[in-house]
C-alpha positions as MATLAB code, in Angstrom:
seq = 'MSLLRSVPMVVVALTVLAACGTPESAAPPSSTAAKPTPAVHYSCDANAVTGRVFTSDRAPEQLFGVLIPELPGWQRTDVPRVGTSGLAIQRRDQLPADFHSPTAMITVNQLPPTATVQDAVDMMRRTAQATPGWQTREDSTINVCGQDGGRVTGVFPAPQVEWWEDHRLIVCECGGAIYPVSLVGRAKVPDLDSLGPDLATILDNVQIVP';
ca = [
      17.211   -9.562   -4.547;
      21.138  -10.200   -3.843;
      21.451  -11.823   -7.116;
      20.294   -8.400   -8.730;
      23.158   -6.665   -7.008;
      26.109   -6.874   -9.928;
      23.868   -5.234  -12.615;
      23.675   -1.163  -12.430;
      19.964   -1.033  -12.762;
      16.611    0.516  -11.340;
      15.006   -1.775   -8.978;
      11.824   -1.515   -6.309;
      11.742   -3.839   -3.927;
       8.304   -5.271   -2.179;
       8.281   -8.344   -0.010;
       4.506   -9.115   -0.689;
       2.560  -11.148    2.779;
      -1.278  -10.953    2.063;
      -4.292  -12.976    2.100;
      -4.308  -13.641   -1.216;
      -5.092  -10.287   -1.442;
      -3.328   -7.358   -2.607;
       0.036   -4.749   -1.486;
       1.093   -1.353   -1.262;
       4.055    0.960   -2.246;
       5.008    4.566   -1.986;
       7.199    7.052   -4.154;
      10.976    6.713   -3.681;
      12.616    9.793   -2.038;
      14.329   11.987   -4.610;
      17.580   12.677   -2.106;
      19.938   10.750    0.129;
      18.543   12.103    3.116;
      16.616   10.801    5.422;
      12.501   11.933    4.680;
       9.063   11.150    5.911;
       7.828    8.686    3.333;
       4.289   10.486    2.660;
       0.755    8.309    2.978;
       0.149    6.384    0.089;
      -2.628    4.800   -1.217;
      -2.630    1.152   -2.076;
      -5.488    0.736   -5.120;
      -5.069   -3.003   -5.001;
      -6.382   -3.116   -8.858;
      -3.427   -2.905  -11.137;
      -5.755   -3.325  -14.272;
      -6.919    0.581  -12.928;
      -3.704    2.148  -14.275;
      -3.419    1.799  -18.298;
      -5.959   -1.880  -18.586;
      -2.671   -3.648  -19.188;
      -0.845   -5.320  -16.961;
       2.027   -7.831  -16.163;
       1.191  -11.158  -14.946;
       3.912  -13.303  -12.617;
       4.634  -16.688  -13.404;
       2.955  -19.151  -11.535;
       3.970  -23.104  -10.628;
       0.336  -25.378  -10.771;
       1.302  -25.656   -6.968;
       0.414  -22.081   -6.541;
      -2.481  -20.427   -4.449;
      -2.105  -17.145   -5.804;
      -0.633  -14.989   -8.596;
       0.881  -11.270   -8.693;
      -0.107   -8.560  -11.151;
       1.016   -5.226  -11.536;
       0.361   -2.282  -14.109;
       2.239   -2.193  -17.697;
       3.194    1.430  -18.240;
       4.294    2.629  -21.672;
       7.759    1.887  -22.427;
       7.717   -1.200  -19.549;
       8.447   -4.491  -21.149;
       9.191   -7.999  -19.900;
      13.038   -9.031  -19.401;
      14.159  -12.823  -18.189;
      16.389  -12.371  -14.942;
      17.736  -14.772  -13.110;
      14.572  -14.911  -10.227;
      14.614  -16.963   -6.843;
      12.442  -20.498   -8.697;
       9.933  -20.386  -11.709;
       7.761  -18.012  -10.288;
       7.994  -14.584  -10.888;
       8.041  -11.407  -12.835;
      10.821   -9.137  -14.122;
      10.058   -5.800  -16.317;
      12.339   -2.742  -17.619;
      12.740    0.036  -19.196;
      15.432    0.865  -21.690;
      14.923    4.487  -22.717;
      18.339    5.511  -22.601;
      21.030    2.152  -23.176;
      24.239    2.431  -21.326;
      27.653    2.253  -23.125;
      27.707   -1.549  -22.101;
      24.678   -2.159  -23.910;
      23.354   -4.691  -20.880;
      21.915   -2.370  -18.158;
      18.427   -1.592  -18.134;
      17.558    2.006  -17.444;
      15.187    0.890  -15.018;
      14.231   -2.719  -13.084;
      10.821   -4.109  -11.082;
      11.975   -7.677  -10.039;
       8.628   -9.747   -8.101;
       9.886  -12.779   -6.490;
       7.461  -15.510   -4.835;
       9.159  -17.179   -2.439;
       9.073  -20.377   -0.175;
       6.367  -20.010    3.007;
       7.824  -18.555    6.416;
       6.865  -19.356    9.747;
       5.731  -15.982   10.791;
       5.076  -12.564    9.180;
       7.788  -11.261   11.390;
      10.356  -13.894    9.912;
       9.771  -12.212    6.573;
      10.222   -8.999    7.417;
      13.379   -9.908    9.317;
      14.535  -11.927    6.232;
      13.404   -8.301    4.170;
      15.850   -6.593    6.483;
      19.210   -8.887    6.495;
      18.801   -9.093    2.408;
      18.751   -5.259    2.488;
      21.761   -4.518    5.081;
      23.674   -7.381    3.268;
      24.505   -4.644    0.565;
      27.861   -3.452    0.989;
      28.196   -0.060    2.357;
      24.469   -0.290    3.132;
      22.959    2.683    4.491;
      19.469    2.594    6.194;
      16.916    5.846    5.179;
      14.017    4.455    6.326;
      12.799    0.660    8.225;
       8.750    0.797    9.131;
       5.583   -1.112    9.072;
       3.065   -1.027    6.011;
      -0.329   -1.884    5.543;
      -1.257   -3.018    2.169;
      -4.996   -3.564    1.156;
      -5.690   -4.633    4.767;
      -2.232   -7.214    4.798;
       0.591   -6.276    7.562;
       4.092   -6.011    6.484;
       7.613   -3.785    6.348;
       9.047   -1.078    4.507;
      13.102   -0.652    4.681;
      14.822    2.044    1.939;
      18.652    2.837    1.879;
      21.873    3.831   -0.384;
      24.829    2.707   -0.637;
      28.143    3.403   -2.793;
      29.358    2.318   -6.061;
      31.744    3.815   -8.027;
      30.880    7.004   -9.136;
      27.319    6.984   -8.298;
      24.820    6.128   -4.999;
      22.807    4.630   -5.376;
      18.626    4.060   -3.491;
      16.961    0.713   -2.917;
      13.739   -0.034   -1.467;
      13.113   -3.101    0.008;
       9.146   -3.962    0.934;
       7.392   -6.705    2.178;
       3.486   -7.732    2.473;
       2.530  -11.179    3.782;
       0.213  -14.006    1.517;
      -1.447  -16.136    3.969;
      -2.617  -18.718    1.779;
      -4.075  -22.056    2.425;
      -2.600  -21.827    6.741;
       0.725  -20.619    5.095;
       2.392  -17.520    5.293;
       4.036  -16.746    1.501;
       6.406  -13.893    0.901;
       6.161  -12.180   -2.398;
       9.106  -10.055   -3.104;
       9.108   -6.626   -5.584;
      12.585   -5.506   -5.352;
      13.934   -2.039   -6.536;
      17.338   -0.401   -7.293;
      17.940    3.430   -9.177;
      20.696    5.805   -8.956;
      20.100    8.525   -6.206;
      20.162   11.113   -9.526;
      17.452    9.403  -11.570;
      14.872    9.350   -8.851;
      13.156   12.468   -9.523;
      12.737   11.070  -13.290;
      12.082    6.973  -12.677;
      10.337    7.826   -9.409;
       6.637    8.647  -10.849;
       6.518    5.048  -12.989;
       8.228    3.298   -9.934;
       5.849    4.562   -7.660;
       2.185    3.903   -9.984;
       3.673   -0.114  -10.050;
       3.695   -0.408   -6.848;
       1.159    1.696   -5.438;
      -1.103   -0.658   -8.038;
       0.194   -4.093   -7.060;
      -2.132   -6.922   -7.227;
      -2.182  -10.351   -5.550;
      -4.896  -12.662   -6.960;
      -6.505  -15.693   -6.570;
];
């Protein structure tokens, strides 16, 4: 999360806490104004979108994995992550002048267990609010395929443009422990209309598997 803030990119944040099950998501807003989030249906089936999925790296001792749909134009990439587990994908439709920053990016990180679901949600909220100039647009609870979690969205300033960021938290309860799985997303506010559909599709079909 915070380790990505220095890279201009599009990301979508979702911390997953599920019962070795699956997460939920929603489409990003198209402006900085606070808006009610429309009801979102979570399929809990990453394979249903295109028949192809990206699979998170998984340590041998981990009790679950994370799948997200593989959409046209998206590719796996090596991005700094928390620990050895997780996944990062990006789109590079339009390379910027520096040839380093992707057009869009989504990261997944499986994090160490927490004591309670609320602890994980609070961690997500603190991570978002730690961004310099952060302004919260939404702070709500969510339910992803029967699993409780939280969502925080907001905007923050950067040179010449304002950025939008979406943090989601779903709780993965496996083996008697609570594991946060973080999906993080960021986009320039002017790009939300063009990038939002892909980001929403990927988030709406995130899946936790044994």
